[in-house]
Coordinates of C-alpha atoms in Angstrom, one line a residue:
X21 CA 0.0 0.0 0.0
X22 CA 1.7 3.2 -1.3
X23 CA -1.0 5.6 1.4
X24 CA 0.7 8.6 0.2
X25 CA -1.0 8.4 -3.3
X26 CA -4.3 9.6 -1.7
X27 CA -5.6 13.1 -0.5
X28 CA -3.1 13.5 2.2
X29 CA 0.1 13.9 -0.9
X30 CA -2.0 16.1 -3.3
X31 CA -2.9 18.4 -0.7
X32 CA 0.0 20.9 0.4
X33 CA -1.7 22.0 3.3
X34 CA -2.6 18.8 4.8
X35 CA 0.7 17.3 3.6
X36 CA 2.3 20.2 6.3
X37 CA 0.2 19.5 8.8
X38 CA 0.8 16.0 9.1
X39 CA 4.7 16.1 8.8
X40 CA 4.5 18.7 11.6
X41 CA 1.6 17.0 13.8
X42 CA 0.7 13.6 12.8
X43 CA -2.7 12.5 12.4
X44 CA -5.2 11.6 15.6
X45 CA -4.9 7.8 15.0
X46 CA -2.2 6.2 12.6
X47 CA -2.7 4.6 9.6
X48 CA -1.3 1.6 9.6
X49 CA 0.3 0.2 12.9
X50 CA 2.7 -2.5 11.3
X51 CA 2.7 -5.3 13.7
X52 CA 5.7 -7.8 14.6
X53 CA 4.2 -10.6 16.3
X54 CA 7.3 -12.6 17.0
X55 CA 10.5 -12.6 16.0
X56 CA 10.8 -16.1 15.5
X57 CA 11.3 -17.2 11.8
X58 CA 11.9 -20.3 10.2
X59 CA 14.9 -18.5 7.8
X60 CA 17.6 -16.3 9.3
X61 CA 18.2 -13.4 6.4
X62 CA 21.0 -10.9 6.4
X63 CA 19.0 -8.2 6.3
X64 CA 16.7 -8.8 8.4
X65 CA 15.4 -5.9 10.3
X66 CA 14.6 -7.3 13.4
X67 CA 17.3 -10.0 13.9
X68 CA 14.7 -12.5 13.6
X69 CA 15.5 -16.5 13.0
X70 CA 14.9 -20.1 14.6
X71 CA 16.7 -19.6 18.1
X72 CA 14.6 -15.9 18.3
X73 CA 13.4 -15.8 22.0
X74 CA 9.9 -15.7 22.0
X75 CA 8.9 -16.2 25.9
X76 CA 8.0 -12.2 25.9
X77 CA 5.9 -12.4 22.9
X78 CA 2.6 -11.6 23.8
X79 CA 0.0 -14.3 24.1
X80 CA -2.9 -14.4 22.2
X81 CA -5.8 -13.0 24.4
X82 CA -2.9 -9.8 25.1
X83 CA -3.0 -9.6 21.5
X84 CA -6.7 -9.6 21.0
X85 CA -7.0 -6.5 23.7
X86 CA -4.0 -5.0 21.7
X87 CA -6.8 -5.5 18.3
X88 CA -9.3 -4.2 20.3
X89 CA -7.2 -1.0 21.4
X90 CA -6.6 -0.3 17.6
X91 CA -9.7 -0.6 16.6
X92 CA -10.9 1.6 19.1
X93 CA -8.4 4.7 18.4
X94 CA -9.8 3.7 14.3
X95 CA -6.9 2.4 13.3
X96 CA -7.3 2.0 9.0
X97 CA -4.9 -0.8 8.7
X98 CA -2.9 -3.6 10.6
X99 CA 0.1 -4.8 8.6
X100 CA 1.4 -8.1 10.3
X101 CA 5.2 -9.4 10.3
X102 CA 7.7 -10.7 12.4
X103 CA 9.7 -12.9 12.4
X104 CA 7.3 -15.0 10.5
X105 CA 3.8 -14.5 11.6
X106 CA 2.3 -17.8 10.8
X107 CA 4.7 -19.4 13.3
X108 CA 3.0 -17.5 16.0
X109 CA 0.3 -19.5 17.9
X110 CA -3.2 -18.4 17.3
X111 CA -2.1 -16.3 14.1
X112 CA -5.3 -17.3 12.1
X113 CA -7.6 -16.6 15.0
X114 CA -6.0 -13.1 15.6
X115 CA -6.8 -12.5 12.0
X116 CA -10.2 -13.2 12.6
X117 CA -10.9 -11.3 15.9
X118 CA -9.3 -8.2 14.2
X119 CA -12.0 -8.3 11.4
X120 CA -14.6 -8.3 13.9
X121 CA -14.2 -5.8 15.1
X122 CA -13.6 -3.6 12.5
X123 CA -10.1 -3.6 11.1
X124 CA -11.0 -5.3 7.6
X125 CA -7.4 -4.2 6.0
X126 CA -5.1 -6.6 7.1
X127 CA -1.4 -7.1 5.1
X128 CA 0.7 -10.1 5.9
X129 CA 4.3 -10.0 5.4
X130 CA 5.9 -13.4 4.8
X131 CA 8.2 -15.1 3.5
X132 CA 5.5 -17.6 1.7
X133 CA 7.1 -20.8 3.2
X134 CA 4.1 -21.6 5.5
X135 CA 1.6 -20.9 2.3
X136 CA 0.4 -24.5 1.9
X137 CA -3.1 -24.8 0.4
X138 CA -4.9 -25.1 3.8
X139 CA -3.5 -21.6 4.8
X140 CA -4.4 -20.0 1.4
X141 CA -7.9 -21.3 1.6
X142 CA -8.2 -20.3 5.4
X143 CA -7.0 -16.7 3.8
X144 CA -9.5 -16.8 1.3
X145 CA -11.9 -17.6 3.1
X146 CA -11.2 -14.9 5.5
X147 CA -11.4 -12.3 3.1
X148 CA -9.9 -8.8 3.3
X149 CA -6.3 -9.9 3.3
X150 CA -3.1 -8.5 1.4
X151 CA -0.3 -10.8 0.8
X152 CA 3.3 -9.2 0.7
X153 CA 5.5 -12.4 -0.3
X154 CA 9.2 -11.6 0.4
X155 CA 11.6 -12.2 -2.8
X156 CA 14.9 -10.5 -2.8
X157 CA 15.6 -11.8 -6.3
X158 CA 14.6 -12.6 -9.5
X159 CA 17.1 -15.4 -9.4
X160 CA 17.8 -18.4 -7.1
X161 CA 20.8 -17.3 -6.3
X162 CA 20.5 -13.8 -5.8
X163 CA 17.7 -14.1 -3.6
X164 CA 19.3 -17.0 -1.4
X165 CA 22.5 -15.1 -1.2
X166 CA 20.9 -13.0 1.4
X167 CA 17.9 -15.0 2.7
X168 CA 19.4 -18.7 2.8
X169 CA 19.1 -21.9 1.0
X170 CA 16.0 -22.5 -0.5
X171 CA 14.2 -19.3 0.2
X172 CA 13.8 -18.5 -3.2
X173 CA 12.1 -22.0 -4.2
X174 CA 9.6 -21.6 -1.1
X175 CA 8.6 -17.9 -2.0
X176 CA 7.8 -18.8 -5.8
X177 CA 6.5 -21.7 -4.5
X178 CA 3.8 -20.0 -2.6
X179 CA 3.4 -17.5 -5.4
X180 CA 2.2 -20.3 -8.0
X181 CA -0.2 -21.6 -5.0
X182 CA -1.9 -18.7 -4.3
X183 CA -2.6 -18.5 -8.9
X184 CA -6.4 -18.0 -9.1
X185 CA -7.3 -17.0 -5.5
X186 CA -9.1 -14.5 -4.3
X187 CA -6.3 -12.9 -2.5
X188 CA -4.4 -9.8 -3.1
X189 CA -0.6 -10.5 -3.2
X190 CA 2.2 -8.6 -3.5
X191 CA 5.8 -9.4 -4.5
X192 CA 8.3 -7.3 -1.5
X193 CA 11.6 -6.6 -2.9
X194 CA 14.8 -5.2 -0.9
X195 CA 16.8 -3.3 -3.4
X196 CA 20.5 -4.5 -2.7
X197 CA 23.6 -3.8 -4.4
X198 CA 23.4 -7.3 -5.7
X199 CA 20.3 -7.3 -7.1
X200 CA 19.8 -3.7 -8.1
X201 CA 20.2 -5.1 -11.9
X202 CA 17.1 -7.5 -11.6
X203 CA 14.2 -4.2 -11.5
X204 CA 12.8 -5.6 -14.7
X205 CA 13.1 -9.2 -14.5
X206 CA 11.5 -8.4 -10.6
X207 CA 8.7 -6.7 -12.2
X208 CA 8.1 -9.3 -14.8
X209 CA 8.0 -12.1 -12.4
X210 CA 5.6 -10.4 -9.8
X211 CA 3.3 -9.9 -12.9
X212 CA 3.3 -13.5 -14.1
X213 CA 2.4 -14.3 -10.5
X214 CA -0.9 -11.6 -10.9
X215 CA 1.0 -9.7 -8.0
X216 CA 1.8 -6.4 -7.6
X217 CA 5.5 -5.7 -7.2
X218 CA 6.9 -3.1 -4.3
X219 CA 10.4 -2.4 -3.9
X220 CA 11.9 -1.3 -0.4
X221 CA 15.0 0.1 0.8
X222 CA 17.9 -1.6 2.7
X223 CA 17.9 -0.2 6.4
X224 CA 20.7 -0.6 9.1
X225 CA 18.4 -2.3 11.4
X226 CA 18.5 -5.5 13.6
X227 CA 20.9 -8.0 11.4
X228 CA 20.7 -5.3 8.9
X229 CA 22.8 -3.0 10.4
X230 CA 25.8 -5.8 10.2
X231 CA 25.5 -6.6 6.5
X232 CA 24.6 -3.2 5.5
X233 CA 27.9 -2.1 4.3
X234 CA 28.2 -5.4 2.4
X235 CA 24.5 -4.6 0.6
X236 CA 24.4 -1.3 0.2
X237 CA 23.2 -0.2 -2.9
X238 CA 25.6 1.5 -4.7
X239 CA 25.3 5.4 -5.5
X240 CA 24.5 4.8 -9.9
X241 CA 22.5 1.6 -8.8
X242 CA 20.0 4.1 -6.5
X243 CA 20.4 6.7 -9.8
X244 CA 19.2 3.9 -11.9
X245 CA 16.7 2.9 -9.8
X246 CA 14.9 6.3 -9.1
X247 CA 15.2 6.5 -12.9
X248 CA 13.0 3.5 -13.8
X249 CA 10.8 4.1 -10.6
X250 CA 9.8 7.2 -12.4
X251 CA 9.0 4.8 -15.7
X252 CA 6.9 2.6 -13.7
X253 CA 4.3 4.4 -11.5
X254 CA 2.5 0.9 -11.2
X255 CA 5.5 -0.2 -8.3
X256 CA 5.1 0.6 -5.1
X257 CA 7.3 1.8 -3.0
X258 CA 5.7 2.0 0.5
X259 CA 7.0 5.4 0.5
X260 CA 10.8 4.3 1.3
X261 CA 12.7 6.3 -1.4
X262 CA 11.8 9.9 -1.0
X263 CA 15.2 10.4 -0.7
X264 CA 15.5 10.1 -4.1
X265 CA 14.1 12.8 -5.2
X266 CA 16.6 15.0 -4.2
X267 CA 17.2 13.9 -8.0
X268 CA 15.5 16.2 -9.4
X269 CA 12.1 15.9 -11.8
X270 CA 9.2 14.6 -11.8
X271 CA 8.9 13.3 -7.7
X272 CA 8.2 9.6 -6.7
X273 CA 4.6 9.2 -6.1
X274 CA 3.8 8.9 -2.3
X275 CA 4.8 11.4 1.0
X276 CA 7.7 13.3 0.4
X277 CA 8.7 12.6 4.2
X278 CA 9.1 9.9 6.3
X279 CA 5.6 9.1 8.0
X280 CA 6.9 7.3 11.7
X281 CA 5.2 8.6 14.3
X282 CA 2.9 10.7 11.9
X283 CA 1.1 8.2 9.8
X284 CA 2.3 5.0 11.2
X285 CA 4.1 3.2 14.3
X286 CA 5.2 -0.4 15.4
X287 CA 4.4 -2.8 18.0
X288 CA 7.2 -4.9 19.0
X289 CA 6.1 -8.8 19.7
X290 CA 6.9 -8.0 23.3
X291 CA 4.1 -5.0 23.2
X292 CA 6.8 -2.1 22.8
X293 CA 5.8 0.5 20.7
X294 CA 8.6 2.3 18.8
X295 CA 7.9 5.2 15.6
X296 CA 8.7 2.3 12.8
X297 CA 9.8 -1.0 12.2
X298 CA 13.6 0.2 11.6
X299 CA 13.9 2.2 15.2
X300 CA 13.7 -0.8 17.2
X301 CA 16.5 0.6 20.0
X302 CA 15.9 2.4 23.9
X303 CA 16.1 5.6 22.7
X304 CA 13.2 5.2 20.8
X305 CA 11.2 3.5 22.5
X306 CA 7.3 5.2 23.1
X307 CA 6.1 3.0 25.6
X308 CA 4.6 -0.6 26.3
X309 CA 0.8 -1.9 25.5
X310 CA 1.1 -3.9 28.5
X311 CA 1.4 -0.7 30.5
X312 CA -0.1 1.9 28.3
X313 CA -2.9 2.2 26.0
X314 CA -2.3 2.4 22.5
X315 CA -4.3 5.9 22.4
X316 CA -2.1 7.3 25.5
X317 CA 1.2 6.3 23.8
X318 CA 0.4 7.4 20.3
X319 CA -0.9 10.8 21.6
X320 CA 1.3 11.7 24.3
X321 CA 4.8 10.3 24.1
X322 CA 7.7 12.1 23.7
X323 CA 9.6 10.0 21.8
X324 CA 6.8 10.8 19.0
X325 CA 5.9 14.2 19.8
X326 CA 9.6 16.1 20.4
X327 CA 11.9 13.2 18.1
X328 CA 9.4 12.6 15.4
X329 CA 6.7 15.2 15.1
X330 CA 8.8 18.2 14.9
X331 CA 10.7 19.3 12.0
X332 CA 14.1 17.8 11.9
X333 CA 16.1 19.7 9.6
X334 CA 19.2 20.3 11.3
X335 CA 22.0 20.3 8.7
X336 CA 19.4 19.7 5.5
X337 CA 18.1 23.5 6.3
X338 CA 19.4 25.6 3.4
X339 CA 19.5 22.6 0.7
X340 CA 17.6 23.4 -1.9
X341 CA 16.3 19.7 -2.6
X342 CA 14.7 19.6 1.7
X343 CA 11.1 20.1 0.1
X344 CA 11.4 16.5 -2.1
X345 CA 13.5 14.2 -0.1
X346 CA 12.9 15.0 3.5
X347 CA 16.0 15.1 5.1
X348 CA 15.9 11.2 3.8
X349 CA 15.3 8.5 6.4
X350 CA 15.2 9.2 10.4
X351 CA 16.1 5.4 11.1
X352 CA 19.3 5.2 8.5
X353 CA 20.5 8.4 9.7
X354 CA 20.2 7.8 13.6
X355 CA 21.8 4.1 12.7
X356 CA 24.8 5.5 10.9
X357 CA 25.8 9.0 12.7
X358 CA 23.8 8.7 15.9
X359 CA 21.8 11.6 15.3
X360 CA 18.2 12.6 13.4
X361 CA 19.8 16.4 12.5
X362 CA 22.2 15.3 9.9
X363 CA 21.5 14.2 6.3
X364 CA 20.5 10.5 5.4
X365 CA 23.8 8.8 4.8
X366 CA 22.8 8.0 1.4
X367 CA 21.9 11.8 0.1
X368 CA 22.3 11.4 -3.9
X369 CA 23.0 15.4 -4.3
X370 CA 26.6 15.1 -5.5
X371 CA 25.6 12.0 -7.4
X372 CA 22.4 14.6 -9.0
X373 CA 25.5 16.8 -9.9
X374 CA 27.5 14.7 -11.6
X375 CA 24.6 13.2 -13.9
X376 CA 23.4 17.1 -14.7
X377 CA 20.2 16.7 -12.9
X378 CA 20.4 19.6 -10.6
X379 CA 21.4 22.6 -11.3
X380 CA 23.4 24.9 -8.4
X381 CA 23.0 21.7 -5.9
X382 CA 24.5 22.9 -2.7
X383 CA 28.2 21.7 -1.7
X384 CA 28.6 17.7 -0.4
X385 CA 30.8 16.7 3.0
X386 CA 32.4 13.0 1.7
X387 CA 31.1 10.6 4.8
X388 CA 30.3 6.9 5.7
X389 CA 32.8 5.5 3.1
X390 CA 32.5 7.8 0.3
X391 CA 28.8 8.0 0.5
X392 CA 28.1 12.0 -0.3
X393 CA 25.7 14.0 2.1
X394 CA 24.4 17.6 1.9
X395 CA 26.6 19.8 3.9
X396 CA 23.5 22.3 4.3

C-alpha cells in the first residue's frame, strides 16, 4: 500500500500539517508478532530466526486486547510481520478477531514458506487480506545469497499456489547492491504471479545493520533505480525512497517525508511500541501496551511528539532539494551517525550533480565510506 498516493500527498496544506503533527490515530500500525522465523536473512530488520526468544511475545488474548485497542483509536490498517507470523500461535484466530471488530485491511508480510493450500484457503476464506510475499531476487541465487538456501524455491513456490485465489498478493523486494540489476526481471515475475510488485529500501536495522555495508546499494545503482521508478508508476514503493528525489524531476509518487510517528508506528512482539519498524533501540522506545494504551502512547509520548513530530532539519536547512527528499530517512541516519539532524547517509546530491540533474546543488561533505551527504 503506497498511502501517500491519496488526499493526504496532493494536498499541500494537509501534507504540512501531518509532517509537523501527525494524524489523531495512525494509519497503519505495522505489527511484529514474534521474531521467531523459520529463515535467518542478512538483512533482516529485526534480527529474527529459529533460536529468536519468543517467551516475551505476547500471548494471544494480550493480542486480541491490543486488536481491540486499535480498533478503538480507528486504526485503518494492521500490517502483520515478524519474524514469521504464521509461526505465531493463534495467528489465524487473531486475524479473525481483528476483522470483527472492524479492522478489515489486514497485510501479511511473509516469506510464503508456511503458504500451503490449507492456509491460502483459510486466507481466502477470511477475506480482506493483502499478501506481501518476500523475494529479494529474480534469481535463485541472488535471492538466497541474502535470505538462505531455498528461500527462493519456497517464495515462488507459494506464489504459483496462491494462482487463481481471491487474495491480493504482492511481491516485497529489498533493493541490494546485488540485485539492483534485476528491476525488470522483478517486475516481470511479480506480474506472471498476478502480484503487484513493491520495492523497499535496505535499512541498518536489527541484522541489517551488520551486512549493510556489504549490501548497500551503490550510489549509480540508486540513480538507476529512481530512474525506472519514475517509468513505472504501477510499483510501489511504501513510501521508502523519498530520498531520491533530491534527484531532481518529476517526484516519486507517495509522502515526500518519512511518515513514523505521523502516519504510522510499530508494536514490538513483546508490546513495545517504537515510531517504525527500523527504530527498534531504547532511545526510541514510546512505551509498552502492557502498561499503556495504545491511544495514550500514540498521543502523548515524547519519543513521537519532540523526536518525530517536529521538524528535523538540522544540517538539511538551506538545501535546496529539503522540500522533495525530507531530510531522507530518520532510522538510516540515527543508525549510521547517531543523530536525526544530519543528512540520510545515502543523500544522492553530489551524485544529481555529476549526472546534470540539478542545477546549483548545494556543496557535499564526503562521509560513511564515500557515500556524499548535503553539507547544508
Amino acid at each position: 500500500m503506497n498511502s501517500g498516493q491519496g488526499l493526504l500527498s496532493r494536498n499541500p496544506t494537509v501534507t504540512r500539517a501531518v509532517r509537523e503533527t501527525g494524524l489523531s490515530a495512525p494509519i497503519t500500525v505495522t505489527w511484529e508478532v514474534t521474531n521467531r522465523c523459520n529463515l535467518r536473512c542478512a538483512h533482516c530488520l529485526s534480527s529474527s530466526g529459529p533460536d529468536a526468544d519468543a517467551r516475551a511475545d505476547l500471548a494471544l488474548p494480550e493480542a486480541m486486547r491490543v486488536v481491540d485497542q486499535l480498533a478503538a483509536a480507528r486504526v485503518f490498517q494492521i500490517h502483520f510481520g515478524g519474524g514469521e507470523p504464521f509461526v505465531y500461535p493463534g495467528f489465524l484466530e487473531l486475524l479473525k478477531h481483528a476483522q470483527s471488530r472492524g479492522l478489515c485491511c489486514l497485510c501479511i508480510s511473509t516469506n510464503g514458506s508456511l503458504l500451503d493450500d490449507a492456509r491460502i484457503r483459510a486466507l481466502e476464506d477470511l477475506g480482506g487480506v493483502y499478501l506481501q510475499i518476500s523475494l529479494d531476487g529474480a534469481t535463485e541465487a541472488a535471492c538466497d545469497a541474502v535470505r538462505g538456501p531455498g528461500a527462493w524455491r519456497k517464495a515462488v513456490g507459494a506464489l504459483e499456489r496462491l494462482g487463481g485465489r481471491r487474495i491480493v498478493r504482492a511481491v516485497n523486494f529489498v533493493v541490494t547492491r546485488g540485485n539492483a540489476g534485476q528491476l525488470d526481471d522483478m517486475l516481470a515475475l511479480a506480474q506472471r504471479h498476478g502480484a503487484t510488485l513493491r520495492v523497499t529500501r535496505l535499512k541498518p536495522s536489527g541484522r541489517g545493520a551488520a551486512s549493510y555495508a556489504a549490501l548497500r546499494p551503490e550510489q549509480s545503482q540508486l540513480a538507476h533505480l529512481h530512474a525506472w521508478l519514475g517509468r513505472h508508476p504501477e510499483v510501489l514503493t511504501g513510501d521508502t525512497f523519498f530520498h531520491l528525489n533530491a534527484f531532481g524531476g518529476r517526484p516519486l509518487p507517495g509522502f515526500q517525508f518519512c511518515g513514523a510517528a505521523r502516519l504510522t508506528c510499530l508494536i514490538a512482539p513483546n508490546g513495545d511500541v517504537f515510531p517504525c519498524a527500523f527504530t527498534q533501540s531504547d532511545v526510541f522506545r514510546a512505551g509498552n501496551l502492557r502498561e499503556t494504551p495504545f491511544h495514550t502512547i500514540w498521543s502523548e509520548s515524547a519519543v513521537f511528539n519532540q523526536a518525530f513530530r517536529q521538524r528535523q532539519e538540522g544540517a538539511c536547512a538551506t538545501c535546496s532539494a529539503f522540500q522533495g527528499c525530507g531530510g531522507g530517512c530518520p532510522a538510516v541516519k540515527h543508525a549510521l551517525t547517531g543523530r536525526l539532524d544530519l543528512p540520510d547517509p545515502d543523500c544522492v546530491i553530489e551524485t544529481a550533480k555529476s549526472l546534470g540533474k540539478r542545477e546549483n546543488a548545494p556543496l557535499a561533505a564526503q562521509v560513511n565510506e564515500g557515500m556524499p551527504v548535503c553539507a547544508g
